[in-house]
CSV table of C-alpha atoms in Angstrom, one decimal:
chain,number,residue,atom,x,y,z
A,1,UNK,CA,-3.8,-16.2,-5.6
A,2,UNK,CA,-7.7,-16.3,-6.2
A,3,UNK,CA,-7.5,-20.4,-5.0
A,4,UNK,CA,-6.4,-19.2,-1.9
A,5,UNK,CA,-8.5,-16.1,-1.5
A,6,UNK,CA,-11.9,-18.5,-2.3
A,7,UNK,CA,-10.2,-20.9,0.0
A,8,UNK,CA,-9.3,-18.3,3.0
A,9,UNK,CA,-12.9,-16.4,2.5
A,10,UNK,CA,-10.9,-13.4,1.3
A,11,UNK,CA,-13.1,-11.0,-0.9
A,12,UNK,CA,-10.3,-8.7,-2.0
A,13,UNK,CA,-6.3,-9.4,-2.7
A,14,UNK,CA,-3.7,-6.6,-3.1
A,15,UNK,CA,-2.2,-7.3,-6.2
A,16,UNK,CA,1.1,-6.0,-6.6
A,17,UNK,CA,1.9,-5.1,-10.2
A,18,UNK,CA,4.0,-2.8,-11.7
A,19,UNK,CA,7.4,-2.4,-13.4
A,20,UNK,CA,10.1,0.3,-13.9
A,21,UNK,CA,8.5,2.3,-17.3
A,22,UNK,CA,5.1,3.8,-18.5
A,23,UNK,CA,5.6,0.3,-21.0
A,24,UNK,CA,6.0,-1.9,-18.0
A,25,UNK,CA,3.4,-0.6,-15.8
A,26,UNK,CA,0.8,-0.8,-18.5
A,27,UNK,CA,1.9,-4.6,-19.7
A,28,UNK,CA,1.6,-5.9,-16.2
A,29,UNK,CA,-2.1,-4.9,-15.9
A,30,UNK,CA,-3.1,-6.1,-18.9
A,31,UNK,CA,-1.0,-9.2,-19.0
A,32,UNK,CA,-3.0,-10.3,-15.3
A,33,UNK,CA,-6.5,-9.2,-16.5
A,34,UNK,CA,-5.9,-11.2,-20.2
A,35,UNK,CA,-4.9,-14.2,-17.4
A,36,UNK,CA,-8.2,-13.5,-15.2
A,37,UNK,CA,-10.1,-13.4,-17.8
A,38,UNK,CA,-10.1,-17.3,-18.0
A,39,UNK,CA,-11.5,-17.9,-14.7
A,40,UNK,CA,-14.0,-15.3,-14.4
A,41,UNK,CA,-16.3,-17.8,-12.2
A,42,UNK,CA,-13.8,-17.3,-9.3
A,43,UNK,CA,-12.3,-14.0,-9.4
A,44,UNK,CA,-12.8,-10.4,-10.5
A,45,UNK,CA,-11.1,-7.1,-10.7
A,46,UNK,CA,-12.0,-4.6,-8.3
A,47,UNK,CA,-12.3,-1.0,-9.5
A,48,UNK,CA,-14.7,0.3,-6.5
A,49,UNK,CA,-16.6,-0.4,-3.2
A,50,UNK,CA,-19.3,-1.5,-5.5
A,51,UNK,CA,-17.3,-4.5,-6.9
A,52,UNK,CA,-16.3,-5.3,-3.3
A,53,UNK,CA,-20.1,-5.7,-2.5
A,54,UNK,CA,-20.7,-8.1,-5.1
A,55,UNK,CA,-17.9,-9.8,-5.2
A,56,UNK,CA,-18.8,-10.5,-2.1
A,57,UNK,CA,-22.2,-11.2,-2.7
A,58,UNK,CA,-21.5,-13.8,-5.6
A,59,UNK,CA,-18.7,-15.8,-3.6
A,60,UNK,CA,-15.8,-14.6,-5.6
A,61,UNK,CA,-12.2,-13.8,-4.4
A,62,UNK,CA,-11.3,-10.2,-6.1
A,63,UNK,CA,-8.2,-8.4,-6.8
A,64,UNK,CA,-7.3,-4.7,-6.5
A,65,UNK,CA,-4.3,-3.9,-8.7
A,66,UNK,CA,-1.8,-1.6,-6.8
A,67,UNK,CA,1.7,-0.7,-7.4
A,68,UNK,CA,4.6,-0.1,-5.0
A,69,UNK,CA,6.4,2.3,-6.4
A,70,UNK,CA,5.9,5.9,-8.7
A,71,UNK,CA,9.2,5.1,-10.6
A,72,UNK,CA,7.2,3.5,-13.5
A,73,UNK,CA,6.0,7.3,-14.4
A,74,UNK,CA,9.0,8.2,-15.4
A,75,UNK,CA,9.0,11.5,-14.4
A,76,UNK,CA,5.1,12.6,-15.7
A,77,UNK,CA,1.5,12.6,-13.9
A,78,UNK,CA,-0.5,11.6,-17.2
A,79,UNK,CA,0.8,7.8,-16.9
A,80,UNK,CA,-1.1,8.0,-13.7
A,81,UNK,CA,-4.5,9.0,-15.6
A,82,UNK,CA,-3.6,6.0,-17.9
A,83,UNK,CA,-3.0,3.4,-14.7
A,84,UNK,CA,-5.9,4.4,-13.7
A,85,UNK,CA,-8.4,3.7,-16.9
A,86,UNK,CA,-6.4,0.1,-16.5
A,87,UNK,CA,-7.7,-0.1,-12.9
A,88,UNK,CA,-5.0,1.2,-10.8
A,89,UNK,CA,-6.6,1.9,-7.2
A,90,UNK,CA,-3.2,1.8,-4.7
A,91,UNK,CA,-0.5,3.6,-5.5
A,92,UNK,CA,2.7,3.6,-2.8
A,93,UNK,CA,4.8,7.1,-3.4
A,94,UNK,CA,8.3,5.3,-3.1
A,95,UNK,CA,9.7,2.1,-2.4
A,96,UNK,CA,12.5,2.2,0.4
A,97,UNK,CA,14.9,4.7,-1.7
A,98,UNK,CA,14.4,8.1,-2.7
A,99,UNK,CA,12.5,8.6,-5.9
A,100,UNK,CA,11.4,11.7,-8.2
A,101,UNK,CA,8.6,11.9,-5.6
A,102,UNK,CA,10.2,11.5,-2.2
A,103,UNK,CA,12.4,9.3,-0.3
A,104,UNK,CA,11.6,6.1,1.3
A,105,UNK,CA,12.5,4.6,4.7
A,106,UNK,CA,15.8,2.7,3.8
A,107,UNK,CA,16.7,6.5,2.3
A,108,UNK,CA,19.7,8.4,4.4
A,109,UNK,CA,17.3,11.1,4.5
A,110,UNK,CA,14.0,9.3,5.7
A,111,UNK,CA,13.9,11.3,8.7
A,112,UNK,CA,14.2,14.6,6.4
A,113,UNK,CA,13.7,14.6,2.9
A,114,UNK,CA,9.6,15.3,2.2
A,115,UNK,CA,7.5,15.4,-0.5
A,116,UNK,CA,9.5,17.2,-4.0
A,117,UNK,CA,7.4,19.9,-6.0
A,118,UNK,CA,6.8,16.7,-8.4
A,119,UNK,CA,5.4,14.6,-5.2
A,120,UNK,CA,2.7,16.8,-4.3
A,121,UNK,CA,1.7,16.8,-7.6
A,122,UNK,CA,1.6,13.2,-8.1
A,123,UNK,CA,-0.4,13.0,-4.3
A,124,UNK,CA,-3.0,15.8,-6.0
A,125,UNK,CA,-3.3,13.5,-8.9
A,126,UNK,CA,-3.9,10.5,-6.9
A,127,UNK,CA,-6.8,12.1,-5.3
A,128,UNK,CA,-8.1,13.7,-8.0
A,129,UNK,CA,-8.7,10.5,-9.5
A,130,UNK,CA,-9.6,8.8,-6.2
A,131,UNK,CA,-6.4,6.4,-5.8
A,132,UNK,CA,-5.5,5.4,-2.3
A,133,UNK,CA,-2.0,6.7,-1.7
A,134,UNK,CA,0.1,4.5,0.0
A,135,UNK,CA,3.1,5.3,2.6
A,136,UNK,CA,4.3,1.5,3.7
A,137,UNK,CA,7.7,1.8,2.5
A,138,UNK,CA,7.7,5.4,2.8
A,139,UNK,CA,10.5,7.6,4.7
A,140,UNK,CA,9.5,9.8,7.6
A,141,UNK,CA,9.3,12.9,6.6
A,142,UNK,CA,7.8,12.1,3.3
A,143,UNK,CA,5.0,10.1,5.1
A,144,UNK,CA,4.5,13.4,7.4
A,145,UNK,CA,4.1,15.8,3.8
A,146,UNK,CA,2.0,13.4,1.9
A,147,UNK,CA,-0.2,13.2,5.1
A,148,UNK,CA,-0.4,16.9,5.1
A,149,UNK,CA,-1.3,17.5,1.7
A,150,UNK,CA,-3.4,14.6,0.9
A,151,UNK,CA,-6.9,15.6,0.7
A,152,UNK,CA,-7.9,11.7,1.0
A,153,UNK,CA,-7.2,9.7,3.7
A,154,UNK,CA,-4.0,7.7,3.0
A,155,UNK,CA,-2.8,4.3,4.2
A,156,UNK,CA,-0.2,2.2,5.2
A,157,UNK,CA,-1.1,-0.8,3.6
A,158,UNK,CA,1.2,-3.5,5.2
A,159,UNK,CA,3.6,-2.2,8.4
A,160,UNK,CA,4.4,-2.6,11.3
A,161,UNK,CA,4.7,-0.7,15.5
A,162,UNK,CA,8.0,0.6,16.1
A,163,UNK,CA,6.5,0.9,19.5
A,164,UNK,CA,5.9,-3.0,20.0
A,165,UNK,CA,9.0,-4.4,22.0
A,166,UNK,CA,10.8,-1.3,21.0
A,167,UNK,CA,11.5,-2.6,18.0
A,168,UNK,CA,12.7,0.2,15.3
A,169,UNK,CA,12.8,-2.1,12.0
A,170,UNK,CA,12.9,0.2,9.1
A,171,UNK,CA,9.4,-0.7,7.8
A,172,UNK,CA,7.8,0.1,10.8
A,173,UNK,CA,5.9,3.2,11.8
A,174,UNK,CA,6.4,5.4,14.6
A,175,UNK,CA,4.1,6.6,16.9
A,176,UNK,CA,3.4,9.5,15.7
A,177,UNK,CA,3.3,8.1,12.1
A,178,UNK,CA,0.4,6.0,12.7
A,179,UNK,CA,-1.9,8.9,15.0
A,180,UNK,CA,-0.9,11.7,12.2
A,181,UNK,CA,-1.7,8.7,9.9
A,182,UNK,CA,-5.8,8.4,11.8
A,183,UNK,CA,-6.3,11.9,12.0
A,184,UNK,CA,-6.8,12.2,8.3
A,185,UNK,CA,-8.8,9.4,8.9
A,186,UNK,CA,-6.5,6.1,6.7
A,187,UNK,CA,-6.3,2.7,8.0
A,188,UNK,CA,-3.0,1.0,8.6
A,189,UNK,CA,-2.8,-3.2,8.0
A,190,UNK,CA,-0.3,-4.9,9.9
A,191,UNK,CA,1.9,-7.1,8.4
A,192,UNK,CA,3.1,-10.9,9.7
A,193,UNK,CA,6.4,-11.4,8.0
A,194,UNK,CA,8.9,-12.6,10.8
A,195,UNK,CA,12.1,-10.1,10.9
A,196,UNK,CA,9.2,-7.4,10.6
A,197,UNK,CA,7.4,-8.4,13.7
A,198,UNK,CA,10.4,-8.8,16.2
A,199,UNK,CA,14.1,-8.4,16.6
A,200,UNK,CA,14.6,-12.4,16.3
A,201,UNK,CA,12.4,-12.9,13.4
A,202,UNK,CA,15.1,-13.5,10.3
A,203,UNK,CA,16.6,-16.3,13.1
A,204,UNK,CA,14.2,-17.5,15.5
A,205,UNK,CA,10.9,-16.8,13.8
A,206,UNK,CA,7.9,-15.0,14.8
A,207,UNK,CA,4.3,-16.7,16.4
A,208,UNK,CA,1.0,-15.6,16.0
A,209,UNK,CA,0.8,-14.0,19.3
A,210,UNK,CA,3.9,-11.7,18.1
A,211,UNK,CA,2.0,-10.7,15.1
A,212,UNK,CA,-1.4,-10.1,17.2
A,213,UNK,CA,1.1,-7.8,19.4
A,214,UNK,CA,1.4,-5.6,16.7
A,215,UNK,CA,-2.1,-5.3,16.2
A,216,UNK,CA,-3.4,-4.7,19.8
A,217,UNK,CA,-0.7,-1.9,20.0
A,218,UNK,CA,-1.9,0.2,17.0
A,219,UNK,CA,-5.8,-0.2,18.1
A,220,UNK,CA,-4.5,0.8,21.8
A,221,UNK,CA,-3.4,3.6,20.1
A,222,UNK,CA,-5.0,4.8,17.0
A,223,UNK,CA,-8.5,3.2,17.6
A,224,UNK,CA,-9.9,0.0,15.9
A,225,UNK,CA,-11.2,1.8,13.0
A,226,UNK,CA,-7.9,2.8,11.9
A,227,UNK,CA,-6.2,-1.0,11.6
C-alpha cells in the first residue's frame, strides 16, 4: 500500500481496518501501526491536517485509518473514544445492512429507516471528537438524518451518480443525496470500480472516460469543491 502510494505520488491512503468487536477493532490498529513501524522512512499515520502537510513535505505516502462499519462497538459510544486515542479519523455509520445505528443501502428499508436514538448519539460522538462521518454505504434515509444532525460536515468517501446514464446501482447517491450532502459543506470521492460506474461493468467493463463521467456529473452539480 505505501509502495504504491510513494509510487502514484499519493500523500494519504484510506485504510480500511476494522473488525466485528471492541477486541477486533482495537487489534487491527495496532497490528498495522506494529507493521508500519518498520518502514517509517516511507510511510506514516495520519492523525490530522498537520501530518498531511508534512507528510507531504518529507515525501512520504501516509495512511488514515478508517472503518466501514459501527458494528465493532457493540452496542456502546466509549469504544469510539478508545478508536480514537488509536487514530481512528473515518468512521462509516453502517455497511449495506441495517445496524444498531441505522440501516444501509442494500437494507429493505434504505429508503425509510433513519438514524436510531443510538445513531445520533454515535454521529454526536463522532463530532465531538472530530471524526469524519462517513455515509458511502449508507441507506437513504439514514444518509438524510445523519446529514441533518451532523454538526461536521460529512462525506461520502467512495460512491458513485445515480444520475450518470441513469444508472440506480445501490452504492450510488441520488441527487438530492449528494446537494443535501454539499450544503453541510462534505466532499464526496468517486469511485472506479466497473459494475459501480455503469450497467455493463460486472460484464463488459468500465473505461476511464466512464469513470471521469461520474465525476463531471457531481461537479456539474454540487460544485468542484465538493468532489
Amino acid at each position: 500500500l505505501i509502495e504504491r502510494g510513494l509510487k502514484g505520488g499519493l500523500t494519504a491512503n484510506s485504510l480500511t481496518l476494522g473488525g466485528d468487536s471492541i477486541h477486533e477493532g482495537a487489534l487491527s490498529i495496532v497490528e498495522w501501526d506494529n507493521m508500519m513501524a518498520s518502514i517509517q522512512d516511507k510511510g506514516r499515520k495520519i492523525l490530522s491536517a498537520k501530518d498531511l502537510e508534512e507528510t507531504k513535505r518529507d515525501g512520504k505516502s501516509g495512511y488514515i485509518v478508517n472503518f466501514q462499519n459501527t458494528t465493532n462497538l457493540e452496542g456502546k459510544l466509549s469504544p469510539i473514544d478508545l478508536f480514537h486515542r488509536l487514530g481512528l479519523r473515518i468512521m462509516q455509520l453502517t455497511y449495506q445492512k441495517a445496524n444498531l445505528v441505522g440501516d444501509g443501502c442494500g437494507s429493505r428499508r434504505a429508503d425509510t429507516a433513519g438514524l436510531t436514538d443510538f445513531g445520533v448519539n454515535v454521529v454526536e460522538r463522532l463530532n465531538k471528537l472530530r471524526i469524519v462521518v462517513d455515509l458511502s454505504h449508507v441507506g437513504h434515509a439514514t444518509t438524510m438524518d445523519a446529514l441533518e444532525f451532523s454538526r461536521q460536515p460529512p462525506t461520502f468517501t467512495h460512491t458513485n451518480c445515480h444520475g450518470t446514464y441513469g444508472f440506480k446501482f445501490m452504492r450510488g447517491k441520488s441527487d438530492e443525496d449528494l446537494q443535501a450532502m454539499a450544503e453541510r459543506g462534505g466532499v464526496a470521492g468517486m469511485t472506479c470500480i466497473a459494475r459501480f460506474v455503469r450497467d455493463e461493468g460486472d460484464l463488459e467493463g468500465s473505461t476511464l472516460n466512464h469513470y471521469l463521467d461520474h465525476i463531471d456529473y457531481a461537479v456539474n452539480l454540487i460544485g468542484v469543491d465538493h468532489v
